[in-house]
Amino acid sequence: MHEDGNGGGRGAESHLSGSGVNQPEFLALEREMTVLLRRARANQGEMAREVHPDLESSAYGLLVRLGECGGQRATDLAAFIGVGKATMSRQLRALEELGLVAREPDPADGRAWLVKLTPEGQERVGRVRDARRARYARRLADWDPREVTELARLLHELNRGMEK
C-alpha cells in the first residue's frame, strides 16, 4: 500500500475498509494481480535478454516505448518510465553502447536531443515483440476473440485508472 508520509497511510486504509476493500472480488483481484505482475517481471527479464544478452530488464520497457512512439526526449522518457534524469542517462548510455538507440538533434529545438531506436534496435525489439504476441496467441488459442478483446479493453481501463 502506498504511504502518504503522514502516519503510514492509515487514514486511507480506514476510509477504504468501509467501502468494500475486503470484499471477495477485491481479494481475488489482488491475488490475480500479484501473480500477473510476478510473471510480467520474469517475462520482462527474458525479453530483455532476447533483445540483447547484456540488456537490463528495466530497459526493455524503454525500448518498447521508443518503438511505439518514435523519437523522444530523455526527460519525457524519464517521466513516462518514472525514473530520475541520472537513471535515464545511465540507461540510455548503456543502450547506446549496445547499439540499440542513438541520439539526434530535435528538429523542433536544436538545443535538445531525441532518442530513437537504431535500425538494429528496431529489428531486435520487433522480433521479440512478435514472438511475445505469438506466445499470447498460442496460450489464448481456446479463448473467443471477443474475450481477448474484452481483456485488452479492461486492462487498458485498469492502466488508465492507475495513472490517476
PDB file of C-alpha atoms in Angstrom:
ATOM      1  CA  MET A   1       0.000   0.000   0.000  1.00  0.00           C
ATOM      2  CA  HIS A   2       1.219   3.472  -0.801  1.00  0.00           C
ATOM      3  CA  GLU A   3       2.115   5.507   2.226  1.00  0.00           C
ATOM      4  CA  ASP A   4       1.224   9.173   2.307  1.00  0.00           C
ATOM      5  CA  GLY A   5       4.004  10.105   4.711  1.00  0.00           C
ATOM      6  CA  ASN A   6       1.521  11.024   7.466  1.00  0.00           C
ATOM      7  CA  GLY A   7       1.200   8.018   9.701  1.00  0.00           C
ATOM      8  CA  GLY A   8       1.785   5.349   7.056  1.00  0.00           C
ATOM      9  CA  GLY A   9      -1.424   5.866   5.112  1.00  0.00           C
ATOM     10  CA  ARG A  10      -3.773   4.746   7.879  1.00  0.00           C
ATOM     11  CA  GLY A  11      -6.335   7.394   7.001  1.00  0.00           C
ATOM     12  CA  ALA A  12      -6.685   5.947   3.530  1.00  0.00           C
ATOM     13  CA  GLU A  13      -6.894   2.398   4.943  1.00  0.00           C
ATOM     14  CA  SER A  14      -9.711   3.207   7.338  1.00  0.00           C
ATOM     15  CA  HIS A  15     -11.542   5.118   4.591  1.00  0.00           C
ATOM     16  CA  LEU A  16     -11.261   2.139   2.196  1.00  0.00           C
ATOM     17  CA  SER A  17     -12.180  -0.562   4.713  1.00  0.00           C
ATOM     18  CA  GLY A  18     -15.736   0.725   4.811  1.00  0.00           C
ATOM     19  CA  SER A  19     -16.041   0.811   1.018  1.00  0.00           C
ATOM     20  CA  GLY A  20     -15.560  -2.892   0.328  1.00  0.00           C
ATOM     21  CA  VAL A  21     -11.801  -3.375   0.133  1.00  0.00           C
ATOM     22  CA  ASN A  22     -12.192  -6.694   1.973  1.00  0.00           C
ATOM     23  CA  GLN A  23     -14.898  -7.942  -0.371  1.00  0.00           C
ATOM     24  CA  PRO A  24     -14.118 -11.216  -2.194  1.00  0.00           C
ATOM     25  CA  GLU A  25     -13.815  -9.528  -5.598  1.00  0.00           C
ATOM     26  CA  PHE A  26     -11.040  -7.208  -4.349  1.00  0.00           C
ATOM     27  CA  LEU A  27      -9.256 -10.074  -2.592  1.00  0.00           C
ATOM     28  CA  ALA A  28      -9.387 -12.066  -5.843  1.00  0.00           C
ATOM     29  CA  LEU A  29      -8.205  -9.030  -7.826  1.00  0.00           C
ATOM     30  CA  GLU A  30      -5.255  -8.501  -5.509  1.00  0.00           C
ATOM     31  CA  ARG A  31      -4.270 -12.191  -5.702  1.00  0.00           C
ATOM     32  CA  GLU A  32      -4.509 -12.344  -9.507  1.00  0.00           C
ATOM     33  CA  MET A  33      -2.686  -9.028  -9.990  1.00  0.00           C
ATOM     34  CA  THR A  34       0.141 -10.306  -7.772  1.00  0.00           C
ATOM     35  CA  VAL A  35       0.518 -13.407  -9.954  1.00  0.00           C
ATOM     36  CA  LEU A  36       0.293 -11.368 -13.170  1.00  0.00           C
ATOM     37  CA  LEU A  37       2.882  -8.819 -12.042  1.00  0.00           C
ATOM     38  CA  ARG A  38       5.284 -11.508 -10.824  1.00  0.00           C
ATOM     39  CA  ARG A  39       5.060 -13.269 -14.185  1.00  0.00           C
ATOM     40  CA  ALA A  40       5.359  -9.971 -16.070  1.00  0.00           C
ATOM     41  CA  ARG A  41       8.599  -9.114 -14.230  1.00  0.00           C
ATOM     42  CA  ALA A  42      10.050 -12.527 -15.042  1.00  0.00           C
ATOM     43  CA  ASN A  43       8.967 -12.252 -18.690  1.00  0.00           C
ATOM     44  CA  GLN A  44      10.436  -8.755 -18.977  1.00  0.00           C
ATOM     45  CA  GLY A  45      13.823 -10.106 -17.965  1.00  0.00           C
ATOM     46  CA  GLU A  46      13.561 -12.906 -20.533  1.00  0.00           C
ATOM     47  CA  MET A  47      12.520 -10.491 -23.277  1.00  0.00           C
ATOM     48  CA  ALA A  48      15.334  -8.100 -22.414  1.00  0.00           C
ATOM     49  CA  ARG A  49      17.865 -10.925 -22.766  1.00  0.00           C
ATOM     50  CA  GLU A  50      16.292 -11.901 -26.106  1.00  0.00           C
ATOM     51  CA  VAL A  51      16.814  -8.342 -27.371  1.00  0.00           C
ATOM     52  CA  HIS A  52      20.434  -8.389 -26.186  1.00  0.00           C
ATOM     53  CA  PRO A  53      22.156 -10.618 -23.608  1.00  0.00           C
ATOM     54  CA  ASP A  54      23.593  -7.569 -21.816  1.00  0.00           C
ATOM     55  CA  LEU A  55      20.335  -5.593 -21.682  1.00  0.00           C
ATOM     56  CA  GLU A  56      18.998  -4.743 -18.214  1.00  0.00           C
ATOM     57  CA  SER A  57      15.409  -5.899 -17.814  1.00  0.00           C
ATOM     58  CA  SER A  58      14.351  -2.403 -16.710  1.00  0.00           C
ATOM     59  CA  ALA A  59      15.457  -1.008 -20.096  1.00  0.00           C
ATOM     60  CA  TYR A  60      13.127  -3.270 -22.095  1.00  0.00           C
ATOM     61  CA  GLY A  61      10.083  -1.064 -21.454  1.00  0.00           C
ATOM     62  CA  LEU A  62      12.091   1.937 -22.575  1.00  0.00           C
ATOM     63  CA  LEU A  63      12.842   0.241 -25.902  1.00  0.00           C
ATOM     64  CA  VAL A  64       9.182  -0.695 -26.351  1.00  0.00           C
ATOM     65  CA  ARG A  65       8.167   2.917 -25.702  1.00  0.00           C
ATOM     66  CA  LEU A  66      10.626   4.179 -28.311  1.00  0.00           C
ATOM     67  CA  GLY A  67       9.387   1.551 -30.753  1.00  0.00           C
ATOM     68  CA  GLU A  68       5.774   2.640 -30.273  1.00  0.00           C
ATOM     69  CA  CYS A  69       6.249   6.402 -30.080  1.00  0.00           C
ATOM     70  CA  GLY A  70       9.391   7.117 -32.074  1.00  0.00           C
ATOM     71  CA  GLY A  71      11.963   9.700 -31.032  1.00  0.00           C
ATOM     72  CA  GLN A  72      11.566  11.085 -27.538  1.00  0.00           C
ATOM     73  CA  ARG A  73      13.474  13.470 -25.305  1.00  0.00           C
ATOM     74  CA  ALA A  74      15.261  11.822 -22.399  1.00  0.00           C
ATOM     75  CA  THR A  75      13.278  13.931 -19.912  1.00  0.00           C
ATOM     76  CA  ASP A  76       9.993  12.714 -21.432  1.00  0.00           C
ATOM     77  CA  LEU A  77      11.178   9.120 -21.286  1.00  0.00           C
ATOM     78  CA  ALA A  78      12.229   9.527 -17.651  1.00  0.00           C
ATOM     79  CA  ALA A  79       8.816  10.938 -16.762  1.00  0.00           C
ATOM     80  CA  PHE A  80       6.970   8.159 -18.582  1.00  0.00           C
ATOM     81  CA  ILE A  81       9.069   5.363 -17.049  1.00  0.00           C
ATOM     82  CA  GLY A  82       9.086   7.054 -13.639  1.00  0.00           C
ATOM     83  CA  VAL A  83      12.813   7.419 -13.057  1.00  0.00           C
ATOM     84  CA  GLY A  84      15.128  10.353 -12.465  1.00  0.00           C
ATOM     85  CA  LYS A  85      17.333  12.048 -15.038  1.00  0.00           C
ATOM     86  CA  ALA A  86      20.503  10.350 -13.765  1.00  0.00           C
ATOM     87  CA  THR A  87      18.958   6.873 -14.042  1.00  0.00           C
ATOM     88  CA  MET A  88      17.633   7.649 -17.506  1.00  0.00           C
ATOM     89  CA  SER A  89      21.022   8.973 -18.643  1.00  0.00           C
ATOM     90  CA  ARG A  90      22.719   5.806 -17.394  1.00  0.00           C
ATOM     91  CA  GLN A  91      20.176   3.555 -19.138  1.00  0.00           C
ATOM     92  CA  LEU A  92      20.412   5.497 -22.399  1.00  0.00           C
ATOM     93  CA  ARG A  93      24.205   5.412 -22.324  1.00  0.00           C
ATOM     94  CA  ALA A  94      24.094   1.623 -21.894  1.00  0.00           C
ATOM     95  CA  LEU A  95      21.568   1.289 -24.744  1.00  0.00           C
ATOM     96  CA  GLU A  96      23.764   3.446 -26.984  1.00  0.00           C
ATOM     97  CA  GLU A  97      26.784   1.270 -26.182  1.00  0.00           C
ATOM     98  CA  LEU A  98      24.759  -1.811 -27.186  1.00  0.00           C
ATOM     99  CA  GLY A  99      23.862  -0.122 -30.486  1.00  0.00           C
ATOM    100  CA  LEU A 100      20.112  -0.170 -29.749  1.00  0.00           C
ATOM    101  CA  VAL A 101      19.457   3.587 -29.535  1.00  0.00           C
ATOM    102  CA  ALA A 102      21.004   6.754 -30.930  1.00  0.00           C
ATOM    103  CA  ARG A 103      20.567  10.434 -30.177  1.00  0.00           C
ATOM    104  CA  GLU A 104      19.892  13.045 -32.805  1.00  0.00           C
ATOM    105  CA  PRO A 105      19.093  16.753 -32.665  1.00  0.00           C
ATOM    106  CA  ASP A 106      15.444  17.605 -32.057  1.00  0.00           C
ATOM    107  CA  PRO A 107      14.229  19.370 -35.232  1.00  0.00           C
ATOM    108  CA  ALA A 108      11.785  21.401 -33.112  1.00  0.00           C
ATOM    109  CA  ASP A 109      14.527  22.625 -30.749  1.00  0.00           C
ATOM    110  CA  GLY A 110      18.155  22.479 -31.859  1.00  0.00           C
ATOM    111  CA  ARG A 111      19.339  22.593 -28.236  1.00  0.00           C
ATOM    112  CA  ALA A 112      17.552  19.345 -27.360  1.00  0.00           C
ATOM    113  CA  TRP A 113      18.162  15.753 -28.409  1.00  0.00           C
ATOM    114  CA  LEU A 114      15.779  12.975 -29.362  1.00  0.00           C
ATOM    115  CA  VAL A 115      16.475   9.350 -28.545  1.00  0.00           C
ATOM    116  CA  LYS A 116      15.474   6.867 -31.258  1.00  0.00           C
ATOM    117  CA  LEU A 117      15.847   3.168 -31.837  1.00  0.00           C
ATOM    118  CA  THR A 118      18.604   2.330 -34.275  1.00  0.00           C
ATOM    119  CA  PRO A 119      17.694   0.024 -37.186  1.00  0.00           C
ATOM    120  CA  GLU A 120      19.269  -2.821 -35.190  1.00  0.00           C
ATOM    121  CA  GLY A 121      17.229  -1.817 -32.127  1.00  0.00           C
ATOM    122  CA  GLN A 122      14.033  -1.739 -34.201  1.00  0.00           C
ATOM    123  CA  GLU A 123      14.742  -5.179 -35.636  1.00  0.00           C
ATOM    124  CA  ARG A 124      15.597  -6.760 -32.282  1.00  0.00           C
ATOM    125  CA  VAL A 125      12.691  -5.218 -30.355  1.00  0.00           C
ATOM    126  CA  GLY A 126      10.269  -6.013 -33.188  1.00  0.00           C
ATOM    127  CA  ARG A 127      11.371  -9.645 -33.283  1.00  0.00           C
ATOM    128  CA  VAL A 128      10.926 -10.066 -29.521  1.00  0.00           C
ATOM    129  CA  ARG A 129       7.529  -8.358 -29.511  1.00  0.00           C
ATOM    130  CA  ASP A 130       6.333 -10.510 -32.431  1.00  0.00           C
ATOM    131  CA  ALA A 131       7.431 -13.634 -30.529  1.00  0.00           C
ATOM    132  CA  ARG A 132       5.630 -12.441 -27.395  1.00  0.00           C
ATOM    133  CA  ARG A 133       2.385 -11.855 -29.300  1.00  0.00           C
ATOM    134  CA  ALA A 134       2.738 -15.317 -30.857  1.00  0.00           C
ATOM    135  CA  ARG A 135       3.038 -16.787 -27.329  1.00  0.00           C
ATOM    136  CA  TYR A 136      -0.122 -14.930 -26.298  1.00  0.00           C
ATOM    137  CA  ALA A 137      -1.914 -16.249 -29.380  1.00  0.00           C
ATOM    138  CA  ARG A 138      -0.864 -19.846 -28.587  1.00  0.00           C
ATOM    139  CA  ARG A 139      -1.755 -19.614 -24.898  1.00  0.00           C
ATOM    140  CA  LEU A 140      -5.126 -17.989 -25.583  1.00  0.00           C
ATOM    141  CA  ALA A 141      -5.975 -20.030 -28.686  1.00  0.00           C
ATOM    142  CA  ASP A 142      -9.012 -21.566 -26.961  1.00  0.00           C
ATOM    143  CA  TRP A 143     -10.411 -18.147 -25.994  1.00  0.00           C
ATOM    144  CA  ASP A 144     -13.095 -16.486 -28.041  1.00  0.00           C
ATOM    145  CA  PRO A 145     -11.556 -13.458 -29.840  1.00  0.00           C
ATOM    146  CA  ARG A 146     -14.195 -11.265 -28.171  1.00  0.00           C
ATOM    147  CA  GLU A 147     -12.858 -12.357 -24.769  1.00  0.00           C
ATOM    148  CA  VAL A 148      -9.325 -11.365 -25.781  1.00  0.00           C
ATOM    149  CA  THR A 149     -10.668  -8.012 -26.964  1.00  0.00           C
ATOM    150  CA  GLU A 150     -12.535  -7.546 -23.689  1.00  0.00           C
ATOM    151  CA  LEU A 151      -9.467  -8.462 -21.635  1.00  0.00           C
ATOM    152  CA  ALA A 152      -7.400  -5.888 -23.560  1.00  0.00           C
ATOM    153  CA  ARG A 153     -10.126  -3.280 -23.003  1.00  0.00           C
ATOM    154  CA  LEU A 154     -10.321  -3.987 -19.276  1.00  0.00           C
ATOM    155  CA  LEU A 155      -6.527  -3.900 -18.880  1.00  0.00           C
ATOM    156  CA  HIS A 156      -6.495  -0.576 -20.729  1.00  0.00           C
ATOM    157  CA  GLU A 157      -9.098   0.785 -18.312  1.00  0.00           C
ATOM    158  CA  LEU A 158      -7.109  -0.533 -15.357  1.00  0.00           C
ATOM    159  CA  ASN A 159      -3.932   1.112 -16.647  1.00  0.00           C
ATOM    160  CA  ARG A 160      -5.742   4.406 -17.209  1.00  0.00           C
ATOM    161  CA  GLY A 161      -7.177   4.234 -13.707  1.00  0.00           C
ATOM    162  CA  MET A 162      -3.730   3.594 -12.229  1.00  0.00           C
ATOM    163  CA  GLU A 163      -2.403   6.804 -13.847  1.00  0.00           C
ATOM    164  CA  LYS A 164      -4.760   8.944 -11.772  1.00  0.00           C
TER     165      LYS A 164
END
